[in-house]
Amino acid sequence: QEGQRCKGSFAMLCIFSERSKLYHLRNGKWTEKGVGYAKLMQHPHTGQVRFIMRQEKTRTIVADHDVIEQAPYCMLRPDGNNTCLAWTAQDMTNNELRDESFTLKFSGPEVAGRFAQEFNKAKDLSSRKPNSLGDDDMAAAAAATV
């Protein structure tokens, strides 16, 4: 859920969550990678934002990368129509760093527009200097998990 913290040791803050279909480029063709909730998750201490998506039926992670302000990565562009957005990222799915080209298809143009807005805000958040929290602050934030 957007605006809520997820379970886990870092209590990541969800800044975007919407059901969508993810494609990736393989051998010059777009192939479906999965259907599920595309999420933008922010680390509470560093401010770093990650794009994470799990396959709805299997819960397998199909995309996991930092949202960064560094060309050519994370430069959103329309892909075919106003419900699809494409970008390239250094994906960490399966703990293996790999350049991936993604296209995300949403239910409508308003959702795609909201994703683009939040994704671009996330690049700015991720490029800021990390918060300087002490050990007590970090322990308190970790204890605040839902």
PDB file of N, CA and C in Angstrom, residues 68-129:
ATOM      1  N   ILE A  68      17.798   5.744 -10.307  1.00  0.00           N
ATOM      2  CA  ILE A  68      18.938   6.668 -10.241  1.00  0.00           C
ATOM      3  C   ILE A  68      18.843   7.749 -11.314  1.00  0.00           C
ATOM      4  N   GLU A  69      19.547   8.815 -11.066  1.00  0.00           N
ATOM      5  CA  GLU A  69      19.634   9.941 -12.011  1.00  0.00           C
ATOM      6  C   GLU A  69      20.991   9.851 -12.689  1.00  0.00           C
ATOM      7  N   GLN A  70      21.132   8.897 -13.611  1.00  0.00           N
ATOM      8  CA  GLN A  70      22.395   8.686 -14.309  1.00  0.00           C
ATOM      9  C   GLN A  70      22.109   8.088 -15.682  1.00  0.00           C
ATOM     10  N   ALA A  71      22.235   8.922 -16.718  1.00  0.00           N
ATOM     11  CA  ALA A  71      21.976   8.451 -18.088  1.00  0.00           C
ATOM     12  C   ALA A  71      22.951   7.332 -18.428  1.00  0.00           C
ATOM     13  N   PRO A  72      22.498   6.346 -19.139  1.00  0.00           N
ATOM     14  CA  PRO A  72      21.209   6.173 -19.811  1.00  0.00           C
ATOM     15  C   PRO A  72      20.154   5.485 -18.951  1.00  0.00           C
ATOM     16  N   TYR A  73      20.443   5.286 -17.666  1.00  0.00           N
ATOM     17  CA  TYR A  73      19.536   4.534 -16.814  1.00  0.00           C
ATOM     18  C   TYR A  73      18.372   5.378 -16.306  1.00  0.00           C
ATOM     19  N   CYS A  74      17.245   4.715 -16.169  1.00  0.00           N
ATOM     20  CA  CYS A  74      16.033   5.285 -15.568  1.00  0.00           C
ATOM     21  C   CYS A  74      15.521   6.535 -16.286  1.00  0.00           C
ATOM     22  N   MET A  75      15.727   6.588 -17.582  1.00  0.00           N
ATOM     23  CA  MET A  75      15.205   7.690 -18.394  1.00  0.00           C
ATOM     24  C   MET A  75      13.889   7.208 -19.014  1.00  0.00           C
ATOM     25  N   LEU A  76      12.758   7.579 -18.411  1.00  0.00           N
ATOM     26  CA  LEU A  76      11.446   7.126 -18.886  1.00  0.00           C
ATOM     27  C   LEU A  76      11.131   7.694 -20.255  1.00  0.00           C
ATOM     28  N   ARG A  77      10.497   6.858 -21.076  1.00  0.00           N
ATOM     29  CA  ARG A  77      10.032   7.306 -22.387  1.00  0.00           C
ATOM     30  C   ARG A  77       8.743   6.551 -22.703  1.00  0.00           C
ATOM     31  N   PRO A  78       7.830   7.176 -23.451  1.00  0.00           N
ATOM     32  CA  PRO A  78       6.608   6.473 -23.848  1.00  0.00           C
ATOM     33  C   PRO A  78       6.960   5.300 -24.764  1.00  0.00           C
ATOM     34  N   ASP A  79       6.178   4.237 -24.670  1.00  0.00           N
ATOM     35  CA  ASP A  79       6.428   3.067 -25.513  1.00  0.00           C
ATOM     36  C   ASP A  79       5.136   2.646 -26.197  1.00  0.00           C
ATOM     37  N   GLY A  80       4.901   3.172 -27.362  1.00  0.00           N
ATOM     38  CA  GLY A  80       3.756   2.752 -28.164  1.00  0.00           C
ATOM     39  C   GLY A  80       2.472   3.510 -27.926  1.00  0.00           C
ATOM     40  N   ASN A  81       2.059   3.627 -26.688  1.00  0.00           N
ATOM     41  CA  ASN A  81       0.825   4.370 -26.407  1.00  0.00           C
ATOM     42  C   ASN A  81       0.932   5.044 -25.047  1.00  0.00           C
ATOM     43  N   ASN A  82      -0.154   5.663 -24.615  1.00  0.00           N
ATOM     44  CA  ASN A  82      -0.089   6.442 -23.374  1.00  0.00           C
ATOM     45  C   ASN A  82      -0.303   5.613 -22.109  1.00  0.00           C
ATOM     46  N   THR A  83      -0.331   4.271 -22.224  1.00  0.00           N
ATOM     47  CA  THR A  83      -0.436   3.419 -21.040  1.00  0.00           C
ATOM     48  C   THR A  83       0.861   2.656 -20.767  1.00  0.00           C
ATOM     49  N   CYS A  84       1.871   2.836 -21.613  1.00  0.00           N
ATOM     50  CA  CYS A  84       3.137   2.106 -21.464  1.00  0.00           C
ATOM     51  C   CYS A  84       4.318   3.068 -21.342  1.00  0.00           C
ATOM     52  N   LEU A  85       5.239   2.720 -20.444  1.00  0.00           N
ATOM     53  CA  LEU A  85       6.470   3.486 -20.271  1.00  0.00           C
ATOM     54  C   LEU A  85       7.653   2.523 -20.321  1.00  0.00           C
ATOM     55  N   ALA A  86       8.745   2.972 -20.923  1.00  0.00           N
ATOM     56  CA  ALA A  86       9.941   2.142 -21.059  1.00  0.00           C
ATOM     57  C   ALA A  86      11.143   2.850 -20.452  1.00  0.00           C
ATOM     58  N   TRP A  87      12.124   2.048 -20.015  1.00  0.00           N
ATOM     59  CA  TRP A  87      13.383   2.570 -19.491  1.00  0.00           C
ATOM     60  C   TRP A  87      14.400   1.442 -19.428  1.00  0.00           C
ATOM     61  N   THR A  88      15.639   1.805 -19.180  1.00  0.00           N
ATOM     62  CA  THR A  88      16.730   0.852 -18.999  1.00  0.00           C
ATOM     63  C   THR A  88      17.260   1.014 -17.587  1.00  0.00           C
ATOM     64  N   ALA A  89      17.634  -0.092 -16.948  1.00  0.00           N
ATOM     65  CA  ALA A  89      18.144  -0.034 -15.581  1.00  0.00           C
ATOM     66  C   ALA A  89      19.163  -1.136 -15.352  1.00  0.00           C
ATOM     67  N   GLN A  90      19.921  -0.983 -14.277  1.00  0.00           N
ATOM     68  CA  GLN A  90      20.843  -2.027 -13.842  1.00  0.00           C
ATOM     69  C   GLN A  90      20.084  -2.888 -12.833  1.00  0.00           C
ATOM     70  N   ASP A  91      19.483  -3.939 -13.335  1.00  0.00           N
ATOM     71  CA  ASP A  91      18.600  -4.788 -12.540  1.00  0.00           C
ATOM     72  C   ASP A  91      19.396  -5.779 -11.698  1.00  0.00           C
ATOM     73  N   MET A  92      18.881  -6.053 -10.486  1.00  0.00           N
ATOM     74  CA  MET A  92      19.544  -6.969  -9.551  1.00  0.00           C
ATOM     75  C   MET A  92      18.723  -8.225  -9.284  1.00  0.00           C
ATOM     76  N   THR A  93      17.776  -8.562 -10.162  1.00  0.00           N
ATOM     77  CA  THR A  93      16.993  -9.775  -9.974  1.00  0.00           C
ATOM     78  C   THR A  93      17.936 -10.967  -9.920  1.00  0.00           C
ATOM     79  N   ASN A  94      17.678 -11.890  -9.017  1.00  0.00           N
ATOM     80  CA  ASN A  94      18.520 -13.076  -8.812  1.00  0.00           C
ATOM     81  C   ASN A  94      19.934 -12.711  -8.360  1.00  0.00           C
ATOM     82  N   ASN A  95      20.089 -11.545  -7.727  1.00  0.00           N
ATOM     83  CA  ASN A  95      21.385 -11.082  -7.220  1.00  0.00           C
ATOM     84  C   ASN A  95      22.466 -11.043  -8.286  1.00  0.00           C
ATOM     85  N   GLU A  96      22.059 -10.728  -9.498  1.00  0.00           N
ATOM     86  CA  GLU A  96      22.980 -10.658 -10.636  1.00  0.00           C
ATOM     87  C   GLU A  96      22.768  -9.316 -11.333  1.00  0.00           C
ATOM     88  N   LEU A  97      23.768  -8.428 -11.269  1.00  0.00           N
ATOM     89  CA  LEU A  97      23.659  -7.112 -11.897  1.00  0.00           C
ATOM     90  C   LEU A  97      23.663  -7.255 -13.408  1.00  0.00           C
ATOM     91  N   ARG A  98      22.623  -6.689 -14.042  1.00  0.00           N
ATOM     92  CA  ARG A  98      22.483  -6.837 -15.493  1.00  0.00           C
ATOM     93  C   ARG A  98      21.709  -5.648 -16.048  1.00  0.00           C
ATOM     94  N   ASP A  99      22.190  -5.092 -17.163  1.00  0.00           N
ATOM     95  CA  ASP A  99      21.454  -4.033 -17.842  1.00  0.00           C
ATOM     96  C   ASP A  99      20.201  -4.643 -18.463  1.00  0.00           C
ATOM     97  N   GLU A 100      19.041  -4.068 -18.140  1.00  0.00           N
ATOM     98  CA  GLU A 100      17.757  -4.571 -18.651  1.00  0.00           C
ATOM     99  C   GLU A 100      16.957  -3.407 -19.216  1.00  0.00           C
ATOM    100  N   SER A 101      16.252  -3.668 -20.298  1.00  0.00           N
ATOM    101  CA  SER A 101      15.292  -2.711 -20.846  1.00  0.00           C
ATOM    102  C   SER A 101      13.903  -3.206 -20.468  1.00  0.00           C
ATOM    103  N   PHE A 102      13.128  -2.328 -19.833  1.00  0.00           N
ATOM    104  CA  PHE A 102      11.796  -2.677 -19.358  1.00  0.00           C
ATOM    105  C   PHE A 102      10.731  -1.837 -20.044  1.00  0.00           C
ATOM    106  N   THR A 103       9.537  -2.399 -20.164  1.00  0.00           N
ATOM    107  CA  THR A 103       8.325  -1.655 -20.504  1.00  0.00           C
ATOM    108  C   THR A 103       7.267  -2.072 -19.497  1.00  0.00           C
ATOM    109  N   LEU A 104       6.590  -1.094 -18.942  1.00  0.00           N
ATOM    110  CA  LEU A 104       5.550  -1.339 -17.951  1.00  0.00           C
ATOM    111  C   LEU A 104       4.226  -0.857 -18.526  1.00  0.00           C
ATOM    112  N   LYS A 105       3.233  -1.732 -18.548  1.00  0.00           N
ATOM    113  CA  LYS A 105       1.916  -1.391 -19.087  1.00  0.00           C
ATOM    114  C   LYS A 105       0.926  -1.249 -17.932  1.00  0.00           C
ATOM    115  N   PHE A 106       0.257  -0.092 -17.902  1.00  0.00           N
ATOM    116  CA  PHE A 106      -0.709   0.206 -16.851  1.00  0.00           C
ATOM    117  C   PHE A 106      -2.136   0.128 -17.372  1.00  0.00           C
ATOM    118  N   SER A 107      -3.092   0.190 -16.447  1.00  0.00           N
ATOM    119  CA  SER A 107      -4.515   0.084 -16.801  1.00  0.00           C
ATOM    120  C   SER A 107      -5.031   1.305 -17.545  1.00  0.00           C
ATOM    121  N   GLY A 108      -4.365   2.433 -17.408  1.00  0.00           N
ATOM    122  CA  GLY A 108      -4.820   3.639 -18.090  1.00  0.00           C
ATOM    123  C   GLY A 108      -3.759   4.714 -18.097  1.00  0.00           C
ATOM    124  N   PRO A 109      -3.976   5.760 -18.909  1.00  0.00           N
ATOM    125  CA  PRO A 109      -2.970   6.822 -19.024  1.00  0.00           C
ATOM    126  C   PRO A 109      -2.760   7.613 -17.733  1.00  0.00           C
ATOM    127  N   GLU A 110      -3.810   7.739 -16.911  1.00  0.00           N
ATOM    128  CA  GLU A 110      -3.655   8.492 -15.659  1.00  0.00           C
ATOM    129  C   GLU A 110      -2.726   7.758 -14.697  1.00  0.00           C
ATOM    130  N   VAL A 111      -2.792   6.438 -14.666  1.00  0.00           N
ATOM    131  CA  VAL A 111      -1.908   5.651 -13.802  1.00  0.00           C
ATOM    132  C   VAL A 111      -0.475   5.724 -14.329  1.00  0.00           C
ATOM    133  N   ALA A 112      -0.304   5.619 -15.642  1.00  0.00           N
ATOM    134  CA  ALA A 112       1.024   5.729 -16.244  1.00  0.00           C
ATOM    135  C   ALA A 112       1.619   7.111 -15.951  1.00  0.00           C
ATOM    136  N   GLY A 113       0.805   8.135 -16.020  1.00  0.00           N
ATOM    137  CA  GLY A 113       1.270   9.491 -15.728  1.00  0.00           C
ATOM    138  C   GLY A 113       1.691   9.650 -14.281  1.00  0.00           C
ATOM    139  N   ARG A 114       0.930   9.036 -13.375  1.00  0.00           N
ATOM    140  CA  ARG A 114       1.269   9.113 -11.954  1.00  0.00           C
ATOM    141  C   ARG A 114       2.570   8.360 -11.674  1.00  0.00           C
ATOM    142  N   PHE A 115       2.748   7.188 -12.342  1.00  0.00           N
ATOM    143  CA  PHE A 115       4.001   6.446 -12.190  1.00  0.00           C
ATOM    144  C   PHE A 115       5.180   7.285 -12.670  1.00  0.00           C
ATOM    145  N   ALA A 116       5.034   7.910 -13.833  1.00  0.00           N
ATOM    146  CA  ALA A 116       6.113   8.730 -14.381  1.00  0.00           C
ATOM    147  C   ALA A 116       6.475   9.855 -13.417  1.00  0.00           C
ATOM    148  N   GLN A 117       5.460  10.487 -12.853  1.00  0.00           N
ATOM    149  CA  GLN A 117       5.697  11.584 -11.907  1.00  0.00           C
ATOM    150  C   GLN A 117       6.449  11.073 -10.666  1.00  0.00           C
ATOM    151  N   GLU A 118       6.002   9.967 -10.098  1.00  0.00           N
ATOM    152  CA  GLU A 118       6.642   9.427  -8.890  1.00  0.00           C
ATOM    153  C   GLU A 118       8.036   8.873  -9.186  1.00  0.00           C
ATOM    154  N   PHE A 119       8.212   8.245 -10.341  1.00  0.00           N
ATOM    155  CA  PHE A 119       9.511   7.699 -10.745  1.00  0.00           C
ATOM    156  C   PHE A 119      10.530   8.835 -10.879  1.00  0.00           C
ATOM    157  N   ASN A 120      10.126   9.920 -11.519  1.00  0.00           N
ATOM    158  CA  ASN A 120      11.038  11.058 -11.693  1.00  0.00           C
ATOM    159  C   ASN A 120      11.334  11.751 -10.369  1.00  0.00           C
ATOM    160  N   LYS A 121      10.350  11.815  -9.474  1.00  0.00           N
ATOM    161  CA  LYS A 121      10.600  12.349  -8.128  1.00  0.00           C
ATOM    162  C   LYS A 121      11.584  11.447  -7.392  1.00  0.00           C
ATOM    163  N   ALA A 122      11.429  10.134  -7.589  1.00  0.00           N
ATOM    164  CA  ALA A 122      12.300   9.160  -6.930  1.00  0.00           C
ATOM    165  C   ALA A 122      13.756   9.335  -7.351  1.00  0.00           C
ATOM    166  N   LYS A 123      13.975   9.663  -8.617  1.00  0.00           N
ATOM    167  CA  LYS A 123      15.356   9.897  -9.075  1.00  0.00           C
ATOM    168  C   LYS A 123      15.971  11.050  -8.298  1.00  0.00           C
ATOM    169  N   ASP A 124      15.186  12.099  -8.056  1.00  0.00           N
ATOM    170  CA  ASP A 124      15.670  13.239  -7.289  1.00  0.00           C
ATOM    171  C   ASP A 124      15.935  12.832  -5.836  1.00  0.00           C
ATOM    172  N   LEU A 125      15.015  12.079  -5.235  1.00  0.00           N
ATOM    173  CA  LEU A 125      15.190  11.627  -3.856  1.00  0.00           C
ATOM    174  C   LEU A 125      16.450  10.779  -3.714  1.00  0.00           C
ATOM    175  N   SER A 126      16.665   9.901  -4.683  1.00  0.00           N
ATOM    176  CA  SER A 126      17.811   8.989  -4.626  1.00  0.00           C
ATOM    177  C   SER A 126      19.140   9.705  -4.802  1.00  0.00           C
ATOM    178  N   SER A 127      19.128  10.853  -5.450  1.00  0.00           N
ATOM    179  CA  SER A 127      20.383  11.562  -5.693  1.00  0.00           C
ATOM    180  C   SER A 127      20.770  12.483  -4.535  1.00  0.00           C
ATOM    181  N   ARG A 128      19.871  12.650  -3.561  1.00  0.00           N
ATOM    182  CA  ARG A 128      20.173  13.502  -2.402  1.00  0.00           C
ATOM    183  C   ARG A 128      21.134  12.807  -1.452  1.00  0.00           C
ATOM    184  N   LYS A 129      21.763  13.632  -0.610  1.00  0.00           N
ATOM    185  CA  LYS A 129      22.694  13.114   0.386  1.00  0.00           C
ATOM    186  C   LYS A 129      21.920  12.299   1.427  1.00  0.00           C
TER     187      LYS A 129
END
